[in-house]
Coordinates of C-alpha atoms and ligand atoms in Angstrom, one line a residue:
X1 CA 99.6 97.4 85.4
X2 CA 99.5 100.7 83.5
X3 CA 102.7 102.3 82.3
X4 CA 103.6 105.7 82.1
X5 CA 106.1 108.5 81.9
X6 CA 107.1 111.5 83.2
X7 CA 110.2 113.8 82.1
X8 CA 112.0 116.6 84.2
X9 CA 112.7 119.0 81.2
X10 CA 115.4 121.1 82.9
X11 CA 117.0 121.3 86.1
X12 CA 114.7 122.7 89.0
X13 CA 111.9 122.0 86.6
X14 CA 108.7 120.8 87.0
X15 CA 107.8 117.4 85.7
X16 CA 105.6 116.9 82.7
X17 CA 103.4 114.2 81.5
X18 CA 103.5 112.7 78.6
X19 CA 100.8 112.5 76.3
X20 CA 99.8 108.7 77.6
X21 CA 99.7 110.1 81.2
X22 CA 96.4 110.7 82.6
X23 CA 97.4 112.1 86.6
X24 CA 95.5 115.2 86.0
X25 CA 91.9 112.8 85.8
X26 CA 89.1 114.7 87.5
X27 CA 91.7 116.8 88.9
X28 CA 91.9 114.0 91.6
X29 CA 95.3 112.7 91.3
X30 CA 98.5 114.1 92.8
X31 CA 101.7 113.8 92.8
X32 CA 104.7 113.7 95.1
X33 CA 108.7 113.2 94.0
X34 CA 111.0 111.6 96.4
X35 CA 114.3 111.4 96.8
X36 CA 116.5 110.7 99.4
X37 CA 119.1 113.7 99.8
X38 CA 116.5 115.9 98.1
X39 CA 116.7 119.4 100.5
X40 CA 115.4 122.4 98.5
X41 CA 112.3 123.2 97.5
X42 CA 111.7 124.7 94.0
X43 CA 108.2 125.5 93.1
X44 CA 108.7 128.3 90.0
X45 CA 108.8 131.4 89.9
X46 CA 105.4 132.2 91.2
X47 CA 105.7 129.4 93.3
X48 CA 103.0 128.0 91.8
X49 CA 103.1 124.0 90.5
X50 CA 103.4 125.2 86.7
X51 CA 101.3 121.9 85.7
X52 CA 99.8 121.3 88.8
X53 CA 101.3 117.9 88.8
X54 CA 104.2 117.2 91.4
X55 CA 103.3 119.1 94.4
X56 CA 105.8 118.0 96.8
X57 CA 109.2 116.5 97.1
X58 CA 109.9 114.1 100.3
X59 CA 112.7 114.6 101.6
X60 CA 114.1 111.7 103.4
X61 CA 116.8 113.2 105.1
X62 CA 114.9 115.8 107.0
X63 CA 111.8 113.3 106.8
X64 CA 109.6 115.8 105.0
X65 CA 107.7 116.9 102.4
X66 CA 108.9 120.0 100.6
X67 CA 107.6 121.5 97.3
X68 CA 109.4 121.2 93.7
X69 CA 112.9 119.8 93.0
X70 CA 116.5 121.3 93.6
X71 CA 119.2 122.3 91.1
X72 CA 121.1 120.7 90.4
X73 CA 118.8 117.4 90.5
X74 CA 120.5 114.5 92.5
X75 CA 121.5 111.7 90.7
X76 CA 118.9 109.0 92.1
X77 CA 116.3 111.0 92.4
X78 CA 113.2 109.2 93.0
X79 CA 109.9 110.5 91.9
X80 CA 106.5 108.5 92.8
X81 CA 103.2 110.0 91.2
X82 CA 100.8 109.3 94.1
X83 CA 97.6 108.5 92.6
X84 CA 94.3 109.3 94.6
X85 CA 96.9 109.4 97.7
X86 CA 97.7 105.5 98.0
X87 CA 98.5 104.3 94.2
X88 CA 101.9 105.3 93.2
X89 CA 103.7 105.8 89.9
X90 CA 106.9 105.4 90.6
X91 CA 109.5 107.3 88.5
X92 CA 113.3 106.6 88.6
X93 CA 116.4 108.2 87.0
X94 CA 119.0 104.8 87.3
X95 CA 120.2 102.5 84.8
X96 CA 120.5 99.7 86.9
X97 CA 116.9 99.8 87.6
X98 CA 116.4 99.3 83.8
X99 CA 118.7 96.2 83.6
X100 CA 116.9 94.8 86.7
X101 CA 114.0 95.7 85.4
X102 CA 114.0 94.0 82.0
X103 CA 113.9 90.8 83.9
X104 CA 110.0 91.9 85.4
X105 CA 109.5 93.3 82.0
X106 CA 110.2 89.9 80.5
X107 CA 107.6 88.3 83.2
X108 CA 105.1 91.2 82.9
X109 CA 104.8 90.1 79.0
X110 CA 104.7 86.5 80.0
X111 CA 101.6 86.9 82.1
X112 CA 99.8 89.0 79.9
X113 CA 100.5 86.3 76.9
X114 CA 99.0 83.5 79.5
X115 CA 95.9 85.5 80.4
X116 CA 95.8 86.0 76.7
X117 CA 95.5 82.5 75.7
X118 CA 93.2 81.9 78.9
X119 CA 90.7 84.4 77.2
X120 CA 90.8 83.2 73.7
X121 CA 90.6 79.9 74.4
X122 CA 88.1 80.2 77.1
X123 CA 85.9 81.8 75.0
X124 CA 86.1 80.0 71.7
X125 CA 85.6 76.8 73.7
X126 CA 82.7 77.8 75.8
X127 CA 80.7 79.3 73.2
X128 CA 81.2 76.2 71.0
X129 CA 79.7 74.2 73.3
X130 CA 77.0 76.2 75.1
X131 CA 75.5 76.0 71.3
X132 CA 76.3 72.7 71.6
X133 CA 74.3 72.4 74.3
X134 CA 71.2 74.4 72.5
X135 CA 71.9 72.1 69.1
X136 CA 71.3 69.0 70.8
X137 CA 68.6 69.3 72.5
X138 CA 69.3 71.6 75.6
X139 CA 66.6 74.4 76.2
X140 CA 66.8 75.6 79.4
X141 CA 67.8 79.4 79.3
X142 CA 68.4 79.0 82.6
X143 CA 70.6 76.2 82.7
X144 CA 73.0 78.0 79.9
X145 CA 73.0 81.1 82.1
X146 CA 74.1 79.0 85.0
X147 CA 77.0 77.5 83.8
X148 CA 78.8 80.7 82.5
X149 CA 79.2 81.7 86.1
X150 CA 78.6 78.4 87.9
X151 CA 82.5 76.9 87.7
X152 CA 83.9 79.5 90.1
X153 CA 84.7 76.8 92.5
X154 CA 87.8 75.6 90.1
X155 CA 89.3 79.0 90.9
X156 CA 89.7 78.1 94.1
X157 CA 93.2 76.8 94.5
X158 CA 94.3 79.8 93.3
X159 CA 94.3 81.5 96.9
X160 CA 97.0 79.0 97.4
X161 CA 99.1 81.8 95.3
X162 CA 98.0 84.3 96.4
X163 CA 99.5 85.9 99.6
X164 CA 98.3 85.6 103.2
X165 CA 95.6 86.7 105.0
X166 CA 97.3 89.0 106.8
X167 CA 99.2 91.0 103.7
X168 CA 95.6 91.3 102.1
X169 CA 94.1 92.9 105.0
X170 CA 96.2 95.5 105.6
X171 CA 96.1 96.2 102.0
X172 CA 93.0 96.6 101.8
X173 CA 91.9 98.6 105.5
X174 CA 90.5 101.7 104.4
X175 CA 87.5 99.4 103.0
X176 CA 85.4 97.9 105.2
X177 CA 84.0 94.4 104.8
X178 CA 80.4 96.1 103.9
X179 CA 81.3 98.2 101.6
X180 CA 83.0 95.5 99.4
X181 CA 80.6 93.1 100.0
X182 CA 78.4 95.4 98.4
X183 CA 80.2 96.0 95.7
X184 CA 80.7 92.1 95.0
X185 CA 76.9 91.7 95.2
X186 CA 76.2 94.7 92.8
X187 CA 79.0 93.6 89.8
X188 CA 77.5 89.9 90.6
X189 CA 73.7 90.7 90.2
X190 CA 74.7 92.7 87.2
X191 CA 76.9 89.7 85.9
X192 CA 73.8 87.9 86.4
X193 CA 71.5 90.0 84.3
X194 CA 74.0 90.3 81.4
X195 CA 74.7 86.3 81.6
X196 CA 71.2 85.6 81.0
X197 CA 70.8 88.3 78.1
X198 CA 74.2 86.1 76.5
X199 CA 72.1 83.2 76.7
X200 CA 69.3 84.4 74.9
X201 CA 71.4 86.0 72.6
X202 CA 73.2 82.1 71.8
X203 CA 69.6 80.0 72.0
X204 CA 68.0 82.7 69.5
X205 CA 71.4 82.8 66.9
X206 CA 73.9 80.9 64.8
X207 CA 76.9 81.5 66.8
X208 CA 78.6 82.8 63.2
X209 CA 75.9 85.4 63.8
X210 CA 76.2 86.0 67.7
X211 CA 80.0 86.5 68.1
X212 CA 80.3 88.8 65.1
X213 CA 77.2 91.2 67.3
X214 CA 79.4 90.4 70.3
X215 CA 82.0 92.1 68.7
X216 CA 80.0 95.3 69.3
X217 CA 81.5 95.1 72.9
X218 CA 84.6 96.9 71.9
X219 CA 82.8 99.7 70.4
X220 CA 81.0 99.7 73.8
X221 CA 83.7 99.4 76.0
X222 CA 85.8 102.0 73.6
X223 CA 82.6 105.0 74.9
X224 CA 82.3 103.4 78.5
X225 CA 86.3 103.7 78.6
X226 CA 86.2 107.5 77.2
X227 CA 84.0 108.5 79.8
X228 CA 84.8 106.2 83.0
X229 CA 88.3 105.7 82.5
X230 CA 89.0 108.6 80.3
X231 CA 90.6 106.7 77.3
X232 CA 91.7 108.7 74.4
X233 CA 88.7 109.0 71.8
X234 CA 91.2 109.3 68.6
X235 CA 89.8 109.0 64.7
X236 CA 91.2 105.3 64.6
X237 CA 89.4 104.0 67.7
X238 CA 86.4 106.0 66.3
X239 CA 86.6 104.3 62.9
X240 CA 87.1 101.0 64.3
X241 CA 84.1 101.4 66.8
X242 CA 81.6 102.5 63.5
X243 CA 82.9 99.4 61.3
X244 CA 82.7 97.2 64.5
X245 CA 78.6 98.4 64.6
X246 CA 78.1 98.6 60.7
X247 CA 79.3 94.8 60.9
X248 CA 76.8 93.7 63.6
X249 CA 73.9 95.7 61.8
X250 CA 74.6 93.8 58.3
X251 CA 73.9 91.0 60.0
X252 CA 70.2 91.9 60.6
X253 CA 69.9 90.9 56.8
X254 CA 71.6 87.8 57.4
X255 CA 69.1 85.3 54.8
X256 CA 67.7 82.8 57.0
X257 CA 68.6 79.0 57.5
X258 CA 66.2 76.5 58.2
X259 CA 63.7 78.5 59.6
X260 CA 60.5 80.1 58.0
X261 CA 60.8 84.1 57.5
X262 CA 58.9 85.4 60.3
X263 CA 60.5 82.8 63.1
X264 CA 63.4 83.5 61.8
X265 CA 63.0 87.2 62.2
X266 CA 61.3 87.4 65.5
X267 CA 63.9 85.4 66.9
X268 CA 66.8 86.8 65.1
X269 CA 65.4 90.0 66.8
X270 CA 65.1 89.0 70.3
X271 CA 68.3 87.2 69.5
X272 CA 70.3 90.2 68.2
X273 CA 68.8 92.6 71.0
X274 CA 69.9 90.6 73.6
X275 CA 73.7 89.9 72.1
X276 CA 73.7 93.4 71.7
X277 CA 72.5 94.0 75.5
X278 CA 74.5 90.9 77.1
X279 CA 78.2 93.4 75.3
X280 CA 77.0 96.8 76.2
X281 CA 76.6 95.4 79.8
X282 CA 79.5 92.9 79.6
X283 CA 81.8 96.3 78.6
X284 CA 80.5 98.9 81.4
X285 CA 81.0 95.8 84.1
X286 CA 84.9 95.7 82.3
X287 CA 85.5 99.4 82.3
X288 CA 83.5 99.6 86.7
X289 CA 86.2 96.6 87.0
X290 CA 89.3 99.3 86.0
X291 CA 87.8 101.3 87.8
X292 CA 87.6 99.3 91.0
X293 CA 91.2 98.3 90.5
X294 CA 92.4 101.6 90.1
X295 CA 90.5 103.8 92.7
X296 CA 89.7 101.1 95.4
X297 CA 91.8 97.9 95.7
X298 CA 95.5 99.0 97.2
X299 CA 96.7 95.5 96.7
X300 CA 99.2 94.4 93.9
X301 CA 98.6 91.2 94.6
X302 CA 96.7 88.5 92.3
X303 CA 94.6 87.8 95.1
X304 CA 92.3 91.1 93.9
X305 CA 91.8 89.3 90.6
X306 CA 91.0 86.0 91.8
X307 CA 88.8 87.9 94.8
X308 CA 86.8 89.6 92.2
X309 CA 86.7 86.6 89.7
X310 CA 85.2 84.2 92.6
X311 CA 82.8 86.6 94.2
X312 CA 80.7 88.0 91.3
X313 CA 80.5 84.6 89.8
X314 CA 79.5 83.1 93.2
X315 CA 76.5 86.0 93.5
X316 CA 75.8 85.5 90.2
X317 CA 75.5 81.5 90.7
X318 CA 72.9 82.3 93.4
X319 CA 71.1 84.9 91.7
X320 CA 71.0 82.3 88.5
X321 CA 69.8 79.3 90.4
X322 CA 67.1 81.4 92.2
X323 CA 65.5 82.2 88.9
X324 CA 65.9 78.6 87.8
X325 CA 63.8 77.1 91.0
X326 CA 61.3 80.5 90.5
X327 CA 60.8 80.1 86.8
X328 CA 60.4 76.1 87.1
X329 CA 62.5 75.0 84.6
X330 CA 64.3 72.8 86.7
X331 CA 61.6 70.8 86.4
X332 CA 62.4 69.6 83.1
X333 CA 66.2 69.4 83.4
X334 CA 66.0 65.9 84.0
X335 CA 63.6 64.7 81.3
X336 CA 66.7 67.0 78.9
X337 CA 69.1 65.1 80.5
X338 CA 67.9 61.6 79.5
X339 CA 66.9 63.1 75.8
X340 CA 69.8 64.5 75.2
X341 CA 70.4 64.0 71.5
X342 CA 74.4 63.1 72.2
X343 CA 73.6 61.2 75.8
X344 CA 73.1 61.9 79.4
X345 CA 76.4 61.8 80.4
X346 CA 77.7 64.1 77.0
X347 CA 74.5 66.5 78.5
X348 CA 76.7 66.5 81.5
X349 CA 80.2 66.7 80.5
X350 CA 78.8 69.9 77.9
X351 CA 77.6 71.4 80.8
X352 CA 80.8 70.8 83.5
X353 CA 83.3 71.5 80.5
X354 CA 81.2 75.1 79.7
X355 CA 81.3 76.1 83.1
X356 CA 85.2 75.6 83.4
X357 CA 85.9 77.5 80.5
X358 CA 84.0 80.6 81.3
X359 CA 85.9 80.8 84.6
X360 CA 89.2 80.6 82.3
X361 CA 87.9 83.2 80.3
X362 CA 86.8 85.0 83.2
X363 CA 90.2 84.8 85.0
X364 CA 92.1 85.8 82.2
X365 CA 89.6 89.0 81.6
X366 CA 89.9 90.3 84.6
X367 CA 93.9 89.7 85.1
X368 CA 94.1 91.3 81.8
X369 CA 92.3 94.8 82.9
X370 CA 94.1 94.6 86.3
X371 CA 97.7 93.9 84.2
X372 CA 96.9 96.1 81.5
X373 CA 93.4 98.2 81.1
X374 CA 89.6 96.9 80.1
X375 CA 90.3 98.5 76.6
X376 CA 93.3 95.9 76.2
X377 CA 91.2 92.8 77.7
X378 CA 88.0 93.4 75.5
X379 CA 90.6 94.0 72.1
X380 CA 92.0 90.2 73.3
X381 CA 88.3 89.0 73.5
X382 CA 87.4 90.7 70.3
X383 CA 90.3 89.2 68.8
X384 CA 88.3 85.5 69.9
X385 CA 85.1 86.4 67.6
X386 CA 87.0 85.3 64.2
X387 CA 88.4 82.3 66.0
X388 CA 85.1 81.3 67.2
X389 CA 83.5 81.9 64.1
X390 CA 85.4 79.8 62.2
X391 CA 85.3 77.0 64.9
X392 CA 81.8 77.4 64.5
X393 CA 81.5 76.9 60.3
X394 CA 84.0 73.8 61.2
X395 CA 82.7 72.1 64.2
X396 CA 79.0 73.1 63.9
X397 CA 78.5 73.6 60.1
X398 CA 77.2 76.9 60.5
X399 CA 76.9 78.5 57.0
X400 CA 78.8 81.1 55.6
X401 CA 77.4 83.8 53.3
X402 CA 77.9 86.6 51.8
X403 CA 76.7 88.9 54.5
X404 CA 78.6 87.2 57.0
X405 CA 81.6 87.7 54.8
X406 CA 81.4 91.1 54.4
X407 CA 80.5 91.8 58.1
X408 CA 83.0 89.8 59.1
X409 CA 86.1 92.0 57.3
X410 CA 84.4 95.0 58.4
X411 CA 85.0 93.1 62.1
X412 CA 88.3 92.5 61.7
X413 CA 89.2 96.4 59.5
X414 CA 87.6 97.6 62.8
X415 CA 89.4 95.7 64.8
X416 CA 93.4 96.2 63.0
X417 CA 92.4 100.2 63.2
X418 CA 91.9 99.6 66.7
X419 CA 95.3 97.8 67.0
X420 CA 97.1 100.0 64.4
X421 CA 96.0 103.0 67.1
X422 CA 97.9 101.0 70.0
X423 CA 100.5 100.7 68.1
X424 CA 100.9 104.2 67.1
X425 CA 100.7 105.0 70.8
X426 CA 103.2 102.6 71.4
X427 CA 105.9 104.1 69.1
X428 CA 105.1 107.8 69.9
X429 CA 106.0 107.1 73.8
X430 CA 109.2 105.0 72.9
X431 CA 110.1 107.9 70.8
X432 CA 109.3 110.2 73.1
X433 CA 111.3 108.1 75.5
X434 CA 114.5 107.9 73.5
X435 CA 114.5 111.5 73.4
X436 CA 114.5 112.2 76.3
X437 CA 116.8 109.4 77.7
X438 CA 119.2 111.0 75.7
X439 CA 119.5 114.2 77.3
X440 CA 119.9 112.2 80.2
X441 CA 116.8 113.3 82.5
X442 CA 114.1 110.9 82.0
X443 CA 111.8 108.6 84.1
X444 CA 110.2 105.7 83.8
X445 CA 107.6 104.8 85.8
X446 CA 105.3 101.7 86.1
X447 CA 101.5 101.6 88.0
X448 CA 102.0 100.4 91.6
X449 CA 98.8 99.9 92.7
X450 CA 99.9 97.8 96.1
X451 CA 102.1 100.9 97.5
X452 CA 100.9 102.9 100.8
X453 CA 102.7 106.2 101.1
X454 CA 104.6 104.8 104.3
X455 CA 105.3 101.6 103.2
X456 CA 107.4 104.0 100.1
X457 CA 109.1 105.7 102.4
X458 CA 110.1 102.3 104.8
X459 CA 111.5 101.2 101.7
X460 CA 113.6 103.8 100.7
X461 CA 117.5 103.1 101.5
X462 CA 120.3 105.6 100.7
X463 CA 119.9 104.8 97.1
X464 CA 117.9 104.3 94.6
X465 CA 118.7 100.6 94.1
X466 CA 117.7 99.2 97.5
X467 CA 114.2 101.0 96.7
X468 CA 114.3 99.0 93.3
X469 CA 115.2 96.0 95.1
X470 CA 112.0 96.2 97.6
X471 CA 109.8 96.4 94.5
X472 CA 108.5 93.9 92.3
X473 CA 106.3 95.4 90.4
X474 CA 108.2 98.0 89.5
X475 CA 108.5 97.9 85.8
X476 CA 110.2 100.0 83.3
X477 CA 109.4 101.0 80.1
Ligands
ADE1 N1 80.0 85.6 74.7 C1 79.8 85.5 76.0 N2 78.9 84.6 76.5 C2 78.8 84.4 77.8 N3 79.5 85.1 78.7 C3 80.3 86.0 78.3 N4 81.2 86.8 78.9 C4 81.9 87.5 78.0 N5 81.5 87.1 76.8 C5 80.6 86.2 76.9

C-alpha cells in the first residue's frame, strides 16, 4: 500500500500534492474528488485545472461528474485520486475516519513487520544452507538453482485466505487469461535466468563475499526504481547507492583462502560477475513487480501476491528442471546423494529445507512491494546481508579480513544513508501533515488498489463514515 497526501489550500481551491505524491507520473494519472452533496463546479479562474490534478468532482446527488470543488467546501467531502482510471487514492476530511483508522494502521504495521521477518529469515537461512549444500559435497548448479524456486507448492494453502474465485475475477476482467499468463511466463523465465546466475554466484564465493556483492541490489533497484517507478533520486540515496558498489568492488581484492591465486581469481571472477548479474536482474524483476501491482492488478486482495509468488516460481521450476534433464546433470544427483559428506538423508533435508525458505523469502518480498514499494522490500533484504554474513563467519567459519571489514561498514554507511533518507521523508510529510491539519483542511489518503470507479460510488452513503466503513484498506496517515 502506498501512502499519500493531498491538501485543499483554500476554499474552492484546487488540491495540491505533496512532495511524496507522484499522480502527475507520465502525465497518466488523474484524479477525481467525490463528495456526496458536492453541486458546484469550480475549475479557476481560467477554468483551467491549475495543477492539472483533480479534474472532476462526482457529485452524488445529481449522480455526476462536475469539475473543481464548491465554496464553501462541505464538511465530508470525499476526494479519491483515481489512478490510471481504476486505482484510487482515497482522500477524506473526517476525524472519525482517523480514529477508525488507527486500528488498520496498527494491522498495516503488523503485516509489514511479519513479511519483514519472513524475508530476513528466509534469506539468512537459505543462503546458509545452499552453501551448505556446495561445502559438503553438492555440485550440481542445477540442483541449487532448482530449489530457490522449487518449494512453491508450500504456498499453496494460502489460497485458503485468500478470497473466492469469484471476487478475484471480477477484479481482475479487464485482463484476459492470455495476457497474464504471459506475463507469469515472462517474470518466471526471467526468475529462472537470474536464479541460476545466484547459484553460480554461491558455488564460485565465500558467502561472506557473495552477500556483501548482493548488497549491490539496492543500488540497482535504487536506478531501476528512478526510472520505472519514478522514485526520488536525492544525494542520500545517491551516496548510499556509491558506498553500496565501492563495498562490492573492494571485495575483488579480497586475499584468497584455500585456493591457489589464479583458481581463486578466475572463479572469484565468474563468481562476482554472476552475484553481480543474479542483483541487477533480481532488482528490475522487483521494480516490473511494482509495476505490475500498480498499473495492472485491480485486486486489494493477498490473493495477487500469493498469485504472482506461485506462478513465476512454478515457470521457473519447469524452466530449471528442463535445463537439469538437457544439461545431464541429473545423472549424477544420485551418486551426490549417497556421498554426501553430512549423509543422504542431511543431502535431502538441505535441499527440502532450502527450497522452503526461499518461498518464505519470496512471499514476504513480494507482499512487501505490494504493501509498501520494491525500494522498501530490497532495503529489508539488504538489511539480511550483515545477518547472513555473520551467520556465515559462525556457522561456516568463513574468515574475516580486513577487506571484508572495511567493505562491510561501507555496506552498512550505505545502507543507514539510505534509511536516514526514509526517514527524512517520513518527518517532512508528518510535518507537512500537521500543518496543514491544523488549519483544518487536510486529507489523508491511503493507495486502494482493489477500487473500480463504480464499486466507489456503490459505496458511498450520505456520509463520509459509511464510505469508511465499506473500506478496509483505507488507511490514514
Ligand atoms: N541471494 C539470493 N539467492 C537466491 N535467490 C535469491 N533471491 C533473492 N536473493 C537471492
Amino acid at each position: 500500500m502506498t501512502f499519500r497526501s493531498v491538501c485543499v489550500k483554500s476554499c474552492g481551491d484546487k488540491i495540491n500534492e505533496n512532495e511524496n505524491d507522484k499522480f502527475l507520473v507520465k502525465g497518466r494519472r488523474k484524479a477525481r474528488a467525490f463528495s456526496p452533496s458536492l453541486s458546484q463546479l469550480i475549475g479557476g479562474d481560467s477554468g483551467k485545472k491549475s495543477h492539472g490534478i483533480v479534474d472532476q468532482v462526482f457529485d452524488k446527488s445529481r449522480g455526476s461528474h462536475t469539475l473543481g470543488f464548491p465554496d464553501p467546501l462541505p464538511k465530508k467531502l470525499l476526494v479519491a485520486i483515481d489512478v490510471d482510471e481504476d486505482d484510487l487514492l482515497l482522500v477524506q476530511e473526517n476525524s472519525h475516519a482517523n480514529v477508525k483508522n488507527t486500528l488498520t494502521q496498527y494491522r498495516w504495521w503488523l503485516e509489514v513487520i511479519i513479511y519483514t521477518i519472513f524475508v530476513l529469515g528466509g534469506q539468512s537461512v537459505a543462503t546458509i544452507l545452499g552453501r551448505l549444500y556446495y561445502d559438503k559435497g553438492g555440485n550440481s548448479m542445477w540442483m541449487a538453482t532448482l530449489v530457490i524456486n522449487a518449494g512453491f507448492p508450500i504456498l499453496l494453502p494460502l489460497y485458503l485466505f485468500s478470497p473466492s474465485e469469484n471476487q478475484q475475477r471480477s477484479d481482475m476482467k479487464q485482463f484476459s487469461s492470455a495476457i497474464l499468463a504471459s506475463i507469469y511466463i515472462s517474470f518466471g523465465i526471467f526468475l529462472a535466468a537470474v536464479s541460476m546466475l545466484y547459484a553460480v554466484g554461491l558455488l564460485n564465493l565465500p558467502v561472506s563475499i557473495y552477500t556483501l556483492i548482493c548488497a549491490t541490489q539496492l543500488g540497482f533497484n535504487a536506478l531501476f526504481s528512478f526510472f520505472l517507478n519514478s522514485q526520488k533520486l536525492t544525494p542520500l540515496i545517491l551516496n548510499s547507492v556509491v558506498l553500496l558498489m565501492i563495498s562490492s568492488m573492494l571485495l575483488v581484492f579480497t586475499p584468497g583462502d584455500s585456493l591457489d591465486s589464479s583458481t581463486k581469481n578466475n572463479k572469484y571472477a565468474l563468481g562476482i560477475l554472476c552475484t553481480i548479474g543474479a542483483s541487477a536482474g533480481y532488482a528490475l524483476l522487483l521494480s516490473l513487480t511494482q509495476i505490475y501491482f500498480q498499473n495492472m492488478i485491480k485486486s486489494a486482495t493477498f490473493r495477487v501476491v500469493v498469485d504472482m509468488t506461485i506462478y513465476q516460481s512454478a515457470v521457473a521450476t519447469c524452466v530449471v528442471l528442463i535445463a537439469l534433464f538437457v544439461s545431464g546433470e541429473w545423472k549424477s544427483l544420485c551418486r551426490e546423494m549417497r556421498e554426501f559428506e553430512l549423509g543422504s538423508v542431511s543431502y535431502v533435508m538441505i535441499l527440502v529445507w532450502t527450497a522452503v525458505f526461499w518461498q518464505v523469502f519470496s512471499i514476504g518480498v513480494i507482499a512487501l512491494i505490494y504493501k509498501v514499494s520494491s525500494l522498501f522490500s530490497n532495503v529489508i533484504c539488504a538489511l539480511g546481508f550483515p545477518v547472513v554474513l555473520v551467520l556465515a563467519v559462525i556457522i561456516l567459519n568463513d574468515k574475516m579480513n580486513g577487506v571484508k571489514l572495511i567493505s562491510l561498514v561501507l555496506a552498512i554507511s550505505g545502507l543507514v544513508s539510505y534509511l536516514y533518507q526514509h526517514y527524512l521523508d517520513d518527518l517532512k510529510v508528518k510535518a507537512k501533515s500537521r500543518d496543514v491539519a491544523s488549519q483544518g483542511r487536510y486529507y489523508h489518503a491511503g493507495y486502494w488498489p482493489s477500487l473500480h470507479f463504480s464499486e466507489l460510488i456503490g459505496s458511498l452513503g450520505s456520509s463520509g463514515d459509511s464510505f469508511c466503513k465499506g473500506t478496509q484498506q483505507f488507511h490514514c496517515l
